[in-house]
Amino acid sequence: LLGVYKLHVCPFASSVLWEPMGDGKRVISLADNHALLWDLQESSTQAMVSSTATLEGKGQLKFISGKWSPHHNCSQLTTANDTTIRGWDLRTMR
């Protein structure tokens, strides 16, 4: 999938992760304590947010990295912050 898409993310995005398998029409951005799942539309240069999740806890938690799993139909994401490694189910964003 070639193209230029506008992802309106926080200027402090720590990662942008392309879907590792499939048609490549999904992207995850990690910015501060937010994970956003984007749906890339073929007919547009605008991307639409399809799901979001927020990292919650004590203090100023921020994502520092993430990895999209190519297994289980690309429905799992692993993220890390300063104190925790966490797995996410992208179907429910939990």
PDB file of N, CA and C in Angstrom:
ATOM      1  N   LEU A   1       0.861  -1.163   0.000  1.00  0.00           N
ATOM      2  CA  LEU A   1       0.000   0.000   0.000  1.00  0.00           C
ATOM      3  C   LEU A   1       0.903   1.219   0.000  1.00  0.00           C
ATOM      4  N   LEU A   2       0.902   1.934  -1.065  1.00  0.00           N
ATOM      5  CA  LEU A   2       1.703   3.144  -1.154  1.00  0.00           C
ATOM      6  C   LEU A   2       0.786   4.338  -1.049  1.00  0.00           C
ATOM      7  N   GLY A   3       1.251   5.354  -0.390  1.00  0.00           N
ATOM      8  CA  GLY A   3       0.449   6.556  -0.258  1.00  0.00           C
ATOM      9  C   GLY A   3       0.927   7.385   0.903  1.00  0.00           C
ATOM     10  N   VAL A   4       0.425   8.576   0.957  1.00  0.00           N
ATOM     11  CA  VAL A   4       0.732   9.481   2.049  1.00  0.00           C
ATOM     12  C   VAL A   4      -0.572   9.721   2.798  1.00  0.00           C
ATOM     13  N   TYR A   5      -0.531   9.493   4.087  1.00  0.00           N
ATOM     14  CA  TYR A   5      -1.707   9.666   4.915  1.00  0.00           C
ATOM     15  C   TYR A   5      -1.423  10.692   5.993  1.00  0.00           C
ATOM     16  N   LYS A   6      -2.443  11.442   6.342  1.00  0.00           N
ATOM     17  CA  LYS A   6      -2.327  12.406   7.434  1.00  0.00           C
ATOM     18  C   LYS A   6      -2.837  11.749   8.703  1.00  0.00           C
ATOM     19  N   LEU A   7      -1.938  11.510   9.640  1.00  0.00           N
ATOM     20  CA  LEU A   7      -2.303  10.995  10.950  1.00  0.00           C
ATOM     21  C   LEU A   7      -2.204  12.156  11.921  1.00  0.00           C
ATOM     22  N   HIS A   8      -3.329  12.590  12.424  1.00  0.00           N
ATOM     23  CA  HIS A   8      -3.336  13.724  13.345  1.00  0.00           C
ATOM     24  C   HIS A   8      -3.047  13.216  14.746  1.00  0.00           C
ATOM     25  N   VAL A   9      -1.763  13.123  15.070  1.00  0.00           N
ATOM     26  CA  VAL A   9      -1.351  12.609  16.375  1.00  0.00           C
ATOM     27  C   VAL A   9      -0.654  13.715  17.155  1.00  0.00           C
ATOM     28  N   CYS A  10      -0.512  13.463  18.409  1.00  0.00           N
ATOM     29  CA  CYS A  10       0.219  14.367  19.283  1.00  0.00           C
ATOM     30  C   CYS A  10       1.650  14.507  18.765  1.00  0.00           C
ATOM     31  N   PRO A  11       2.240  15.689  18.850  1.00  0.00           N
ATOM     32  CA  PRO A  11       3.608  15.845  18.364  1.00  0.00           C
ATOM     33  C   PRO A  11       4.627  15.029  19.147  1.00  0.00           C
ATOM     34  N   PHE A  12       4.211  14.387  20.233  1.00  0.00           N
ATOM     35  CA  PHE A  12       5.124  13.602  21.047  1.00  0.00           C
ATOM     36  C   PHE A  12       4.926  12.107  20.832  1.00  0.00           C
ATOM     37  N   ALA A  13       4.514  11.700  19.638  1.00  0.00           N
ATOM     38  CA  ALA A  13       4.305  10.282  19.338  1.00  0.00           C
ATOM     39  C   ALA A  13       5.624   9.537  19.512  1.00  0.00           C
ATOM     40  N   SER A  14       5.575   8.442  20.277  1.00  0.00           N
ATOM     41  CA  SER A  14       6.796   7.668  20.491  1.00  0.00           C
ATOM     42  C   SER A  14       6.966   6.581  19.444  1.00  0.00           C
ATOM     43  N   SER A  15       5.865   6.112  18.845  1.00  0.00           N
ATOM     44  CA  SER A  15       5.954   5.043  17.845  1.00  0.00           C
ATOM     45  C   SER A  15       4.786   5.108  16.878  1.00  0.00           C
ATOM     46  N   VAL A  16       5.055   4.706  15.645  1.00  0.00           N
ATOM     47  CA  VAL A  16       4.019   4.443  14.651  1.00  0.00           C
ATOM     48  C   VAL A  16       4.295   3.048  14.126  1.00  0.00           C
ATOM     49  N   LEU A  17       3.320   2.155  14.276  1.00  0.00           N
ATOM     50  CA  LEU A  17       3.498   0.736  13.968  1.00  0.00           C
ATOM     51  C   LEU A  17       2.560   0.310  12.851  1.00  0.00           C
ATOM     52  N   TRP A  18       3.112  -0.129  11.728  1.00  0.00           N
ATOM     53  CA  TRP A  18       2.310  -0.610  10.606  1.00  0.00           C
ATOM     54  C   TRP A  18       1.896  -2.048  10.868  1.00  0.00           C
ATOM     55  N   GLU A  19       0.711  -2.407  10.406  1.00  0.00           N
ATOM     56  CA  GLU A  19       0.218  -3.777  10.510  1.00  0.00           C
ATOM     57  C   GLU A  19       1.215  -4.711   9.823  1.00  0.00           C
ATOM     58  N   PRO A  20       1.711  -5.731  10.538  1.00  0.00           N
ATOM     59  CA  PRO A  20       2.781  -6.557   9.970  1.00  0.00           C
ATOM     60  C   PRO A  20       2.319  -7.546   8.899  1.00  0.00           C
ATOM     61  N   MET A  21       1.062  -7.888   8.877  1.00  0.00           N
ATOM     62  CA  MET A  21       0.546  -8.859   7.913  1.00  0.00           C
ATOM     63  C   MET A  21      -0.735  -8.287   7.309  1.00  0.00           C
ATOM     64  N   GLY A  22      -1.255  -8.963   6.313  1.00  0.00           N
ATOM     65  CA  GLY A  22      -2.526  -8.534   5.728  1.00  0.00           C
ATOM     66  C   GLY A  22      -2.321  -7.457   4.689  1.00  0.00           C
ATOM     67  N   ASP A  23      -3.306  -6.599   4.547  1.00  0.00           N
ATOM     68  CA  ASP A  23      -3.290  -5.598   3.482  1.00  0.00           C
ATOM     69  C   ASP A  23      -2.607  -4.292   3.873  1.00  0.00           C
ATOM     70  N   GLY A  24      -2.142  -4.174   5.101  1.00  0.00           N
ATOM     71  CA  GLY A  24      -1.425  -2.972   5.522  1.00  0.00           C
ATOM     72  C   GLY A  24      -2.289  -1.738   5.643  1.00  0.00           C
ATOM     73  N   LYS A  25      -3.570  -1.919   5.877  1.00  0.00           N
ATOM     74  CA  LYS A  25      -4.484  -0.779   5.970  1.00  0.00           C
ATOM     75  C   LYS A  25      -4.723  -0.329   7.408  1.00  0.00           C
ATOM     76  N   ARG A  26      -3.926  -0.852   8.344  1.00  0.00           N
ATOM     77  CA  ARG A  26      -4.062  -0.428   9.739  1.00  0.00           C
ATOM     78  C   ARG A  26      -2.705  -0.004  10.281  1.00  0.00           C
ATOM     79  N   VAL A  27      -2.742   1.022  11.111  1.00  0.00           N
ATOM     80  CA  VAL A  27      -1.548   1.579  11.742  1.00  0.00           C
ATOM     81  C   VAL A  27      -1.895   1.870  13.193  1.00  0.00           C
ATOM     82  N   ILE A  28      -0.927   1.674  14.078  1.00  0.00           N
ATOM     83  CA  ILE A  28      -1.095   2.054  15.484  1.00  0.00           C
ATOM     84  C   ILE A  28      -0.104   3.162  15.794  1.00  0.00           C
ATOM     85  N   SER A  29      -0.587   4.214  16.447  1.00  0.00           N
ATOM     86  CA  SER A  29       0.321   5.258  16.921  1.00  0.00           C
ATOM     87  C   SER A  29       0.271   5.273  18.444  1.00  0.00           C
ATOM     88  N   LEU A  30       1.442   5.430  19.053  1.00  0.00           N
ATOM     89  CA  LEU A  30       1.563   5.544  20.505  1.00  0.00           C
ATOM     90  C   LEU A  30       2.030   6.955  20.809  1.00  0.00           C
ATOM     91  N   ALA A  31       1.221   7.704  21.539  1.00  0.00           N
ATOM     92  CA  ALA A  31       1.548   9.087  21.869  1.00  0.00           C
ATOM     93  C   ALA A  31       1.190   9.335  23.335  1.00  0.00           C
ATOM     94  N   ASP A  32       2.177   9.742  24.100  1.00  0.00           N
ATOM     95  CA  ASP A  32       2.001   9.940  25.539  1.00  0.00           C
ATOM     96  C   ASP A  32       1.395   8.678  26.142  1.00  0.00           C
ATOM     97  N   ASN A  33       0.180   8.758  26.686  1.00  0.00           N
ATOM     98  CA  ASN A  33      -0.440   7.575  27.282  1.00  0.00           C
ATOM     99  C   ASN A  33      -1.609   7.052  26.440  1.00  0.00           C
ATOM    100  N   HIS A  34      -1.620   7.371  25.145  1.00  0.00           N
ATOM    101  CA  HIS A  34      -2.709   6.960  24.251  1.00  0.00           C
ATOM    102  C   HIS A  34      -2.192   6.042  23.141  1.00  0.00           C
ATOM    103  N   ALA A  35      -2.962   4.996  22.869  1.00  0.00           N
ATOM    104  CA  ALA A  35      -2.723   4.125  21.718  1.00  0.00           C
ATOM    105  C   ALA A  35      -3.913   4.311  20.789  1.00  0.00           C
ATOM    106  N   LEU A  36      -3.633   4.626  19.528  1.00  0.00           N
ATOM    107  CA  LEU A  36      -4.701   4.840  18.553  1.00  0.00           C
ATOM    108  C   LEU A  36      -4.540   3.856  17.401  1.00  0.00           C
ATOM    109  N   LEU A  37      -5.611   3.169  17.066  1.00  0.00           N
ATOM    110  CA  LEU A  37      -5.638   2.261  15.932  1.00  0.00           C
ATOM    111  C   LEU A  37      -6.287   2.993  14.772  1.00  0.00           C
ATOM    112  N   TRP A  38      -5.537   3.143  13.681  1.00  0.00           N
ATOM    113  CA  TRP A  38      -5.975   3.908  12.513  1.00  0.00           C
ATOM    114  C   TRP A  38      -6.371   2.970  11.385  1.00  0.00           C
ATOM    115  N   ASP A  39      -7.420   3.343  10.675  1.00  0.00           N
ATOM    116  CA  ASP A  39      -7.849   2.633   9.478  1.00  0.00           C
ATOM    117  C   ASP A  39      -7.499   3.519   8.285  1.00  0.00           C
ATOM    118  N   LEU A  40      -6.656   3.013   7.413  1.00  0.00           N
ATOM    119  CA  LEU A  40      -6.235   3.771   6.244  1.00  0.00           C
ATOM    120  C   LEU A  40      -7.210   3.517   5.101  1.00  0.00           C
ATOM    121  N   GLN A  41      -7.851   4.558   4.648  1.00  0.00           N
ATOM    122  CA  GLN A  41      -8.831   4.455   3.577  1.00  0.00           C
ATOM    123  C   GLN A  41      -8.155   4.553   2.218  1.00  0.00           C
ATOM    124  N   GLU A  42      -8.442   3.618   1.331  1.00  0.00           N
ATOM    125  CA  GLU A  42      -7.843   3.653  -0.001  1.00  0.00           C
ATOM    126  C   GLU A  42      -8.291   4.863  -0.806  1.00  0.00           C
ATOM    127  N   SER A  43      -9.509   5.309  -0.584  1.00  0.00           N
ATOM    128  CA  SER A  43     -10.069   6.374  -1.398  1.00  0.00           C
ATOM    129  C   SER A  43      -9.732   7.771  -0.879  1.00  0.00           C
ATOM    130  N   SER A  44      -8.898   7.842   0.147  1.00  0.00           N
ATOM    131  CA  SER A  44      -8.616   9.133   0.761  1.00  0.00           C
ATOM    132  C   SER A  44      -7.181   9.171   1.262  1.00  0.00           C
ATOM    133  N   THR A  45      -6.686  10.375   1.485  1.00  0.00           N
ATOM    134  CA  THR A  45      -5.378  10.515   2.111  1.00  0.00           C
ATOM    135  C   THR A  45      -5.534  10.781   3.606  1.00  0.00           C
ATOM    136  N   GLN A  46      -6.761  10.726   4.100  1.00  0.00           N
ATOM    137  CA  GLN A  46      -7.028  10.899   5.518  1.00  0.00           C
ATOM    138  C   GLN A  46      -7.184   9.531   6.168  1.00  0.00           C
ATOM    139  N   ALA A  47      -6.610   9.352   7.321  1.00  0.00           N
ATOM    140  CA  ALA A  47      -6.773   8.122   8.101  1.00  0.00           C
ATOM    141  C   ALA A  47      -7.832   8.373   9.172  1.00  0.00           C
ATOM    142  N   MET A  48      -8.597   7.340   9.478  1.00  0.00           N
ATOM    143  CA  MET A  48      -9.651   7.442  10.482  1.00  0.00           C
ATOM    144  C   MET A  48      -9.268   6.615  11.707  1.00  0.00           C
ATOM    145  N   VAL A  49      -9.482   7.160  12.898  1.00  0.00           N
ATOM    146  CA  VAL A  49      -9.237   6.413  14.137  1.00  0.00           C
ATOM    147  C   VAL A  49     -10.381   5.431  14.313  1.00  0.00           C
ATOM    148  N   SER A  50     -10.050   4.137  14.426  1.00  0.00           N
ATOM    149  CA  SER A  50     -11.096   3.132  14.607  1.00  0.00           C
ATOM    150  C   SER A  50     -11.214   2.680  16.062  1.00  0.00           C
ATOM    151  N   SER A  51     -10.131   2.788  16.858  1.00  0.00           N
ATOM    152  CA  SER A  51     -10.166   2.410  18.273  1.00  0.00           C
ATOM    153  C   SER A  51      -9.090   3.184  19.022  1.00  0.00           C
ATOM    154  N   THR A  52      -9.324   3.381  20.315  1.00  0.00           N
ATOM    155  CA  THR A  52      -8.326   4.040  21.158  1.00  0.00           C
ATOM    156  C   THR A  52      -8.236   3.319  22.500  1.00  0.00           C
ATOM    157  N   ALA A  53      -7.110   3.490  23.151  1.00  0.00           N
ATOM    158  CA  ALA A  53      -6.909   2.976  24.508  1.00  0.00           C
ATOM    159  C   ALA A  53      -6.032   3.962  25.252  1.00  0.00           C
ATOM    160  N   THR A  54      -6.215   4.011  26.553  1.00  0.00           N
ATOM    161  CA  THR A  54      -5.435   4.914  27.392  1.00  0.00           C
ATOM    162  C   THR A  54      -4.715   4.121  28.467  1.00  0.00           C
ATOM    163  N   LEU A  55      -3.437   4.386  28.614  1.00  0.00           N
ATOM    164  CA  LEU A  55      -2.627   3.769  29.660  1.00  0.00           C
ATOM    165  C   LEU A  55      -2.930   4.498  30.959  1.00  0.00           C
ATOM    166  N   GLU A  56      -3.453   3.758  31.934  1.00  0.00           N
ATOM    167  CA  GLU A  56      -3.854   4.377  33.196  1.00  0.00           C
ATOM    168  C   GLU A  56      -3.020   3.844  34.341  1.00  0.00           C
ATOM    169  N   GLY A  57      -2.825   4.676  35.333  1.00  0.00           N
ATOM    170  CA  GLY A  57      -2.075   4.277  36.516  1.00  0.00           C
ATOM    171  C   GLY A  57      -1.593   5.503  37.260  1.00  0.00           C
ATOM    172  N   LYS A  58      -0.784   5.278  38.263  1.00  0.00           N
ATOM    173  CA  LYS A  58      -0.259   6.376  39.071  1.00  0.00           C
ATOM    174  C   LYS A  58       0.863   7.084  38.332  1.00  0.00           C
ATOM    175  N   GLY A  59       0.914   8.384  38.466  1.00  0.00           N
ATOM    176  CA  GLY A  59       1.990   9.158  37.861  1.00  0.00           C
ATOM    177  C   GLY A  59       1.707   9.549  36.420  1.00  0.00           C
ATOM    178  N   GLN A  60       2.740   9.978  35.732  1.00  0.00           N
ATOM    179  CA  GLN A  60       2.664  10.443  34.350  1.00  0.00           C
ATOM    180  C   GLN A  60       3.111   9.323  33.411  1.00  0.00           C
ATOM    181  N   LEU A  61       2.300   8.294  33.268  1.00  0.00           N
ATOM    182  CA  LEU A  61       2.670   7.150  32.441  1.00  0.00           C
ATOM    183  C   LEU A  61       2.657   7.517  30.967  1.00  0.00           C
ATOM    184  N   LYS A  62       3.681   7.069  30.245  1.00  0.00           N
ATOM    185  CA  LYS A  62       3.775   7.311  28.811  1.00  0.00           C
ATOM    186  C   LYS A  62       4.328   6.063  28.137  1.00  0.00           C
ATOM    187  N   PHE A  63       3.761   5.756  26.960  1.00  0.00           N
ATOM    188  CA  PHE A  63       4.308   4.655  26.178  1.00  0.00           C
ATOM    189  C   PHE A  63       5.708   5.020  25.707  1.00  0.00           C
ATOM    190  N   ILE A  64       6.630   4.065  25.755  1.00  0.00           N
ATOM    191  CA  ILE A  64       7.960   4.314  25.198  1.00  0.00           C
ATOM    192  C   ILE A  64       8.235   3.436  23.983  1.00  0.00           C
ATOM    193  N   SER A  65       7.495   2.310  23.866  1.00  0.00           N
ATOM    194  CA  SER A  65       7.660   1.475  22.674  1.00  0.00           C
ATOM    195  C   SER A  65       6.482   0.522  22.553  1.00  0.00           C
ATOM    196  N   GLY A  66       6.389  -0.103  21.396  1.00  0.00           N
ATOM    197  CA  GLY A  66       5.330  -1.071  21.153  1.00  0.00           C
ATOM    198  C   GLY A  66       5.712  -2.002  20.024  1.00  0.00           C
ATOM    199  N   LYS A  67       5.037  -3.139  19.951  1.00  0.00           N
ATOM    200  CA  LYS A  67       5.281  -4.128  18.907  1.00  0.00           C
ATOM    201  C   LYS A  67       3.963  -4.802  18.575  1.00  0.00           C
ATOM    202  N   TRP A  68       3.632  -4.795  17.294  1.00  0.00           N
ATOM    203  CA  TRP A  68       2.407  -5.430  16.809  1.00  0.00           C
ATOM    204  C   TRP A  68       2.718  -6.890  16.529  1.00  0.00           C
ATOM    205  N   SER A  69       1.955  -7.806  17.124  1.00  0.00           N
ATOM    206  CA  SER A  69       2.194  -9.234  16.924  1.00  0.00           C
ATOM    207  C   SER A  69       1.630  -9.677  15.579  1.00  0.00           C
ATOM    208  N   PRO A  70       2.418 -10.413  14.783  1.00  0.00           N
ATOM    209  CA  PRO A  70       1.915 -10.908  13.502  1.00  0.00           C
ATOM    210  C   PRO A  70       1.032 -12.154  13.659  1.00  0.00           C
ATOM    211  N   HIS A  71       0.891 -12.654  14.864  1.00  0.00           N
ATOM    212  CA  HIS A  71       0.100 -13.856  15.120  1.00  0.00           C
ATOM    213  C   HIS A  71      -1.336 -13.496  15.483  1.00  0.00           C
ATOM    214  N   HIS A  72      -2.215 -14.470  15.487  1.00  0.00           N
ATOM    215  CA  HIS A  72      -3.617 -14.284  15.890  1.00  0.00           C
ATOM    216  C   HIS A  72      -4.305 -13.198  15.069  1.00  0.00           C
ATOM    217  N   ASN A  73      -4.116 -13.228  13.752  1.00  0.00           N
ATOM    218  CA  ASN A  73      -4.738 -12.263  12.833  1.00  0.00           C
ATOM    219  C   ASN A  73      -4.378 -10.818  13.167  1.00  0.00           C
ATOM    220  N   CYS A  74      -3.185 -10.603  13.650  1.00  0.00           N
ATOM    221  CA  CYS A  74      -2.694  -9.250  13.988  1.00  0.00           C
ATOM    222  C   CYS A  74      -3.620  -8.547  14.977  1.00  0.00           C
ATOM    223  N   SER A  75      -4.115  -9.283  15.957  1.00  0.00           N
ATOM    224  CA  SER A  75      -5.053  -8.695  16.911  1.00  0.00           C
ATOM    225  C   SER A  75      -4.413  -8.416  18.268  1.00  0.00           C
ATOM    226  N   GLN A  76      -3.081  -8.515  18.368  1.00  0.00           N
ATOM    227  CA  GLN A  76      -2.417  -8.291  19.650  1.00  0.00           C
ATOM    228  C   GLN A  76      -1.303  -7.261  19.514  1.00  0.00           C
ATOM    229  N   LEU A  77      -1.172  -6.448  20.546  1.00  0.00           N
ATOM    230  CA  LEU A  77      -0.149  -5.417  20.627  1.00  0.00           C
ATOM    231  C   LEU A  77       0.525  -5.525  21.983  1.00  0.00           C
ATOM    232  N   THR A  78       1.829  -5.370  22.008  1.00  0.00           N
ATOM    233  CA  THR A  78       2.570  -5.309  23.266  1.00  0.00           C
ATOM    234  C   THR A  78       3.163  -3.918  23.382  1.00  0.00           C
ATOM    235  N   THR A  79       3.010  -3.296  24.555  1.00  0.00           N
ATOM    236  CA  THR A  79       3.559  -1.961  24.784  1.00  0.00           C
ATOM    237  C   THR A  79       4.431  -1.968  26.036  1.00  0.00           C
ATOM    238  N   ALA A  80       5.291  -0.976  26.113  1.00  0.00           N
ATOM    239  CA  ALA A  80       6.136  -0.811  27.297  1.00  0.00           C
ATOM    240  C   ALA A  80       6.129   0.653  27.708  1.00  0.00           C
ATOM    241  N   ASN A  81       6.194   0.864  29.018  1.00  0.00           N
ATOM    242  CA  ASN A  81       6.448   2.196  29.554  1.00  0.00           C
ATOM    243  C   ASN A  81       7.595   2.057  30.546  1.00  0.00           C
ATOM    244  N   ASP A  82       7.816   3.041  31.364  1.00  0.00           N
ATOM    245  CA  ASP A  82       8.965   2.999  32.276  1.00  0.00           C
ATOM    246  C   ASP A  82       8.909   1.851  33.277  1.00  0.00           C
ATOM    247  N   THR A  83       7.710   1.367  33.612  1.00  0.00           N
ATOM    248  CA  THR A  83       7.595   0.365  34.675  1.00  0.00           C
ATOM    249  C   THR A  83       6.903  -0.920  34.264  1.00  0.00           C
ATOM    250  N   THR A  84       6.277  -0.984  33.098  1.00  0.00           N
ATOM    251  CA  THR A  84       5.410  -2.113  32.773  1.00  0.00           C
ATOM    252  C   THR A  84       5.501  -2.518  31.304  1.00  0.00           C
ATOM    253  N   ILE A  85       5.390  -3.818  31.066  1.00  0.00           N
ATOM    254  CA  ILE A  85       5.154  -4.352  29.728  1.00  0.00           C
ATOM    255  C   ILE A  85       3.738  -4.901  29.746  1.00  0.00           C
ATOM    256  N   ARG A  86       2.953  -4.540  28.737  1.00  0.00           N
ATOM    257  CA  ARG A  86       1.538  -4.903  28.745  1.00  0.00           C
ATOM    258  C   ARG A  86       1.108  -5.418  27.377  1.00  0.00           C
ATOM    259  N   GLY A  87       0.207  -6.406  27.381  1.00  0.00           N
ATOM    260  CA  GLY A  87      -0.391  -6.906  26.159  1.00  0.00           C
ATOM    261  C   GLY A  87      -1.787  -6.331  25.983  1.00  0.00           C
ATOM    262  N   TRP A  88      -2.144  -6.027  24.744  1.00  0.00           N
ATOM    263  CA  TRP A  88      -3.453  -5.458  24.415  1.00  0.00           C
ATOM    264  C   TRP A  88      -4.132  -6.332  23.370  1.00  0.00           C
ATOM    265  N   ASP A  89      -5.435  -6.507  23.495  1.00  0.00           N
ATOM    266  CA  ASP A  89      -6.247  -7.166  22.469  1.00  0.00           C
ATOM    267  C   ASP A  89      -6.832  -6.053  21.617  1.00  0.00           C
ATOM    268  N   LEU A  90      -6.436  -5.956  20.361  1.00  0.00           N
ATOM    269  CA  LEU A  90      -6.868  -4.855  19.505  1.00  0.00           C
ATOM    270  C   LEU A  90      -8.350  -4.918  19.136  1.00  0.00           C
ATOM    271  N   ARG A  91      -8.970  -6.060  19.332  1.00  0.00           N
ATOM    272  CA  ARG A  91     -10.415  -6.149  19.057  1.00  0.00           C
ATOM    273  C   ARG A  91     -11.225  -5.395  20.090  1.00  0.00           C
ATOM    274  N   THR A  92     -10.713  -5.313  21.324  1.00  0.00           N
ATOM    275  CA  THR A  92     -11.429  -4.630  22.404  1.00  0.00           C
ATOM    276  C   THR A  92     -10.641  -3.457  22.972  1.00  0.00           C
ATOM    277  N   MET A  93      -9.362  -3.349  22.590  1.00  0.00           N
ATOM    278  CA  MET A  93      -8.432  -2.342  23.115  1.00  0.00           C
ATOM    279  C   MET A  93      -8.309  -2.438  24.634  1.00  0.00           C
ATOM    280  N   ARG A  94      -8.296  -3.662  25.141  1.00  0.00           N
ATOM    281  CA  ARG A  94      -8.101  -3.918  26.585  1.00  0.00           C
ATOM    282  C   ARG A  94      -6.971  -4.885  26.775  1.00  0.00           C
TER     283      ARG A  94
END
